[in-house]
Amino acid sequence: MQAQRPEHEVTDVWEPVPPVVTPVVGTAPPSDAIILFDGNSLNNWTDSNGNSPQWEIKDGVMTVKPGTGDIRTKQGFGDVQLHIEWRTPDVIKGEGQGRGNSGVFLMDRYEVQVLDSYENPTYPNGQAASIYKQHIPLVNACRPPGEWQTYDIIFMAPRFNAEGRVTHPARITVIHNGVLVQNNVELWGDTRFIGLPRYIEHSMNEPLRLQDHGDLVSFRNIWIREL
Ligand code: MG
């Protein structure tokens, strides 16, 4: 005869057991992260022609080389957690969208804006940590120019049906310098400078892209976890 389980145990779920990972200490990547940039090489990246990027690496930091174009990871990704650190130039040049502009493009087409938005007005749906031309960040958590800033991003890729129509739009959460700025918002489509966003079917794995917008924006410590 089986002993009766206590009532409170009926709702205990024992499977699956989450795998153990070493959590983040400071800005170091957790043990199961894919390191996309460790400060030494751009081996995991290509330029728009499939060649080795010409962006500069110095002192563990990569910096946009204006005019050489965007760079993309060789590997494609879908649902991810992404950590990336960025810095706009300490010498202020330009204003609005022309000041420290770059961008983190999930799946090559959904942009989290990188901009020096420290006392630098622009249209809010284009300021730092906006989902460019879609979602205004909840707050402006920008540090002054020349200081390192972090994005921790949780991105859920869109799903498409057999006809290529979106069934589940992409969703994104962004934490900027430890502050929640995008709370699981739904994307309306891909990022467009002109016109309204819309979805065009794509694969479940697309590269991460960083933007050359002509400004000397730097990056370091980029890692990603597939979800
Ligand atoms: Mg940009």
Coordinates of C-alpha atoms and ligand atoms in Angstrom, one line a residue:
M1 CA 0.0 0.0 0.0
Q2 CA 1.4 3.4 -1.0
A3 CA 1.8 6.1 1.5
Q4 CA -0.4 9.1 0.8
R5 CA 1.6 12.1 -0.4
P6 CA 1.2 15.2 1.7
E7 CA -1.2 17.6 -0.1
H8 CA 1.4 20.3 -0.6
E9 CA 3.7 17.9 -2.5
V10 CA 1.1 17.2 -5.2
T11 CA 2.0 20.4 -6.9
D12 CA 5.8 19.9 -6.5
V13 CA 7.4 19.6 -10.0
W14 CA 10.8 17.8 -10.0
E15 CA 11.6 17.7 -13.7
P16 CA 13.3 19.1 -15.6
V17 CA 16.1 20.1 -13.3
P18 CA 17.7 23.3 -14.6
P19 CA 21.4 22.9 -15.4
V20 CA 23.9 24.5 -13.1
V21 CA 25.8 27.5 -14.5
T22 CA 28.3 29.8 -12.8
P23 CA 26.5 33.1 -12.5
V24 CA 27.8 36.4 -13.7
V25 CA 30.5 38.0 -11.4
G26 CA 30.8 41.6 -12.3
T27 CA 30.8 41.8 -16.1
A28 CA 32.4 38.4 -16.7
P29 CA 30.4 36.0 -18.9
P30 CA 28.6 33.0 -17.2
S31 CA 30.0 29.6 -17.9
D32 CA 27.6 28.6 -20.7
A33 CA 27.9 31.9 -22.7
I34 CA 29.3 32.0 -26.3
I35 CA 32.0 34.7 -26.3
L36 CA 31.6 36.9 -29.3
F37 CA 34.3 39.4 -28.4
D38 CA 36.9 38.8 -25.7
G39 CA 39.0 41.9 -26.5
N40 CA 41.6 40.1 -28.7
S41 CA 40.2 39.3 -32.1
L42 CA 37.3 39.7 -34.5
N43 CA 37.5 36.1 -35.5
N44 CA 33.8 35.6 -34.8
W45 CA 32.8 38.5 -37.1
T46 CA 32.7 39.4 -40.8
D47 CA 32.2 42.7 -42.7
S48 CA 29.4 43.0 -45.3
N49 CA 31.5 41.3 -47.9
G50 CA 32.3 38.3 -45.8
N51 CA 35.8 39.5 -45.1
S52 CA 37.6 40.1 -41.8
P53 CA 36.3 43.4 -40.4
Q54 CA 38.5 46.4 -40.4
W55 CA 37.2 47.9 -37.1
E56 CA 40.1 48.7 -34.8
I57 CA 41.1 46.6 -31.8
K58 CA 43.1 48.3 -29.1
D59 CA 43.5 47.6 -25.3
G60 CA 40.8 44.9 -25.4
V61 CA 38.3 47.2 -27.1
M62 CA 36.9 47.3 -30.6
T63 CA 36.0 50.6 -32.2
V64 CA 34.0 51.3 -35.3
K65 CA 36.2 52.3 -38.2
P66 CA 33.9 54.8 -40.0
G67 CA 33.2 53.9 -43.6
T68 CA 34.1 50.2 -43.4
G69 CA 30.6 49.2 -42.7
D70 CA 28.6 47.1 -40.2
I71 CA 30.0 43.9 -38.8
R72 CA 28.1 40.6 -38.3
T73 CA 28.7 37.5 -36.3
K74 CA 29.6 34.4 -38.3
Q75 CA 27.2 32.4 -36.2
G76 CA 23.4 33.0 -36.4
F77 CA 21.2 33.2 -33.4
G78 CA 17.4 33.1 -32.5
D79 CA 16.2 33.4 -28.9
V80 CA 19.0 34.9 -26.9
Q81 CA 20.3 36.6 -23.8
L82 CA 22.9 39.1 -24.9
H83 CA 25.4 41.2 -22.9
I84 CA 27.3 44.0 -24.6
E85 CA 29.2 47.0 -23.3
W86 CA 29.6 50.1 -25.3
R87 CA 31.1 53.6 -25.1
T88 CA 30.5 56.7 -27.0
P89 CA 33.5 59.1 -27.6
D90 CA 34.4 61.4 -24.7
V91 CA 35.0 64.2 -27.2
I92 CA 31.5 65.3 -28.1
K93 CA 31.0 65.7 -31.8
G94 CA 27.7 66.4 -33.5
E95 CA 24.2 66.4 -31.9
G96 CA 21.0 64.4 -31.9
Q97 CA 21.3 61.3 -34.0
G98 CA 24.8 62.4 -35.1
R99 CA 26.3 61.9 -31.7
G100 CA 27.8 58.5 -30.8
N101 CA 25.4 56.6 -33.0
S102 CA 25.7 52.9 -33.5
G103 CA 23.3 50.0 -33.0
V104 CA 22.9 46.5 -31.9
F105 CA 20.8 44.6 -34.5
L106 CA 19.3 41.3 -33.3
M107 CA 18.9 38.9 -36.1
D108 CA 20.5 41.4 -38.4
R109 CA 17.3 43.6 -38.5
Y110 CA 15.9 44.5 -35.1
E111 CA 17.8 47.5 -33.7
V112 CA 18.4 48.4 -30.1
Q113 CA 19.7 52.0 -30.6
V114 CA 23.2 52.9 -29.4
L115 CA 23.5 56.7 -29.0
D116 CA 25.1 59.2 -26.7
S117 CA 21.8 60.3 -25.1
Y118 CA 23.3 62.0 -22.2
E119 CA 21.9 65.5 -22.3
N120 CA 21.4 65.1 -26.0
P121 CA 17.8 65.5 -27.1
T122 CA 16.5 63.7 -30.2
Y123 CA 13.3 62.0 -31.0
P124 CA 12.7 59.6 -28.0
N125 CA 11.9 56.6 -30.2
G126 CA 15.4 57.0 -31.6
Q127 CA 17.4 57.7 -28.4
A128 CA 19.7 55.2 -26.6
A129 CA 18.0 52.0 -25.6
S130 CA 15.0 52.7 -27.9
I131 CA 13.8 49.9 -30.2
Y132 CA 14.6 52.2 -33.1
K133 CA 11.4 54.0 -34.3
Q134 CA 9.2 51.6 -32.3
H135 CA 9.6 51.7 -28.6
I136 CA 10.7 54.6 -26.4
P137 CA 12.8 53.5 -23.4
L138 CA 11.0 53.7 -20.0
V139 CA 13.8 55.9 -18.7
N140 CA 17.0 57.5 -19.9
A141 CA 19.7 55.5 -18.1
C142 CA 22.6 56.9 -20.2
R143 CA 26.0 57.5 -18.6
P144 CA 28.1 60.5 -19.8
P145 CA 30.1 60.3 -23.0
G146 CA 33.4 58.4 -22.6
E147 CA 32.0 56.0 -19.9
W148 CA 31.3 52.4 -20.4
Q149 CA 27.6 51.3 -20.5
T150 CA 26.0 48.0 -20.6
Y151 CA 23.0 46.4 -22.3
D152 CA 21.6 43.2 -21.1
I153 CA 19.0 42.0 -23.7
I154 CA 16.6 39.2 -23.7
F155 CA 15.3 38.7 -27.2
M156 CA 12.7 36.2 -28.4
A157 CA 12.7 35.7 -32.2
P158 CA 9.5 36.0 -34.2
R159 CA 7.8 32.9 -35.5
F160 CA 6.4 32.6 -39.0
N161 CA 3.8 30.2 -40.4
A162 CA 4.2 28.2 -43.6
E163 CA 2.9 31.1 -45.6
G164 CA 5.6 33.3 -44.2
R165 CA 3.2 35.3 -42.0
V166 CA 4.3 36.3 -38.6
T167 CA 2.4 34.2 -35.9
H168 CA 4.4 35.4 -32.9
P169 CA 6.0 38.8 -33.1
A170 CA 9.5 39.2 -31.7
R171 CA 9.7 40.4 -28.0
I172 CA 12.5 42.2 -26.3
T173 CA 13.6 43.1 -22.8
V174 CA 16.5 45.6 -22.4
I175 CA 18.4 46.5 -19.2
H176 CA 20.6 49.5 -19.6
N177 CA 23.3 50.0 -17.0
G178 CA 21.3 47.8 -14.6
V179 CA 18.0 49.6 -15.2
L180 CA 15.0 48.1 -17.0
V181 CA 14.2 50.2 -20.1
Q182 CA 12.3 47.9 -22.3
N183 CA 9.9 45.5 -20.6
N184 CA 9.1 42.5 -22.9
V185 CA 7.8 44.8 -25.6
E186 CA 6.5 43.4 -28.9
L187 CA 8.3 44.4 -32.1
W188 CA 6.1 45.7 -34.9
G189 CA 8.6 44.4 -37.5
D190 CA 12.1 45.1 -38.7
T191 CA 13.9 48.4 -38.2
R192 CA 13.4 51.0 -40.8
F193 CA 14.8 54.5 -41.1
I194 CA 11.9 55.5 -43.4
G195 CA 8.4 54.0 -43.3
L196 CA 6.7 51.7 -40.9
P197 CA 8.2 48.5 -39.6
R198 CA 6.9 45.2 -40.9
Y199 CA 7.9 41.6 -40.8
I200 CA 9.5 39.8 -43.7
E201 CA 10.1 36.1 -43.1
H202 CA 13.6 35.0 -42.3
S203 CA 15.4 32.0 -40.8
M204 CA 15.4 31.1 -37.1
N205 CA 19.1 31.9 -36.9
E206 CA 20.4 35.2 -38.1
P207 CA 23.6 37.1 -37.2
L208 CA 24.0 39.7 -34.6
R209 CA 25.0 43.0 -36.3
L210 CA 26.8 46.1 -35.0
Q211 CA 26.3 49.3 -36.9
D212 CA 28.9 51.7 -38.4
H213 CA 27.0 55.0 -38.3
G214 CA 30.2 57.0 -38.8
D215 CA 30.9 57.6 -35.2
L216 CA 33.8 56.2 -33.1
V217 CA 31.7 54.0 -30.8
S218 CA 33.6 51.3 -29.0
F219 CA 32.5 47.8 -27.7
R220 CA 33.9 45.2 -25.3
N221 CA 32.9 42.1 -23.5
I222 CA 30.2 40.8 -25.8
W223 CA 28.7 37.4 -25.0
I224 CA 25.5 35.6 -25.8
R225 CA 23.5 32.7 -24.5
E226 CA 21.1 30.8 -26.7
L227 CA 17.8 30.2 -25.0
Ligands
MG1 MG 21.8 53.4 -34.8

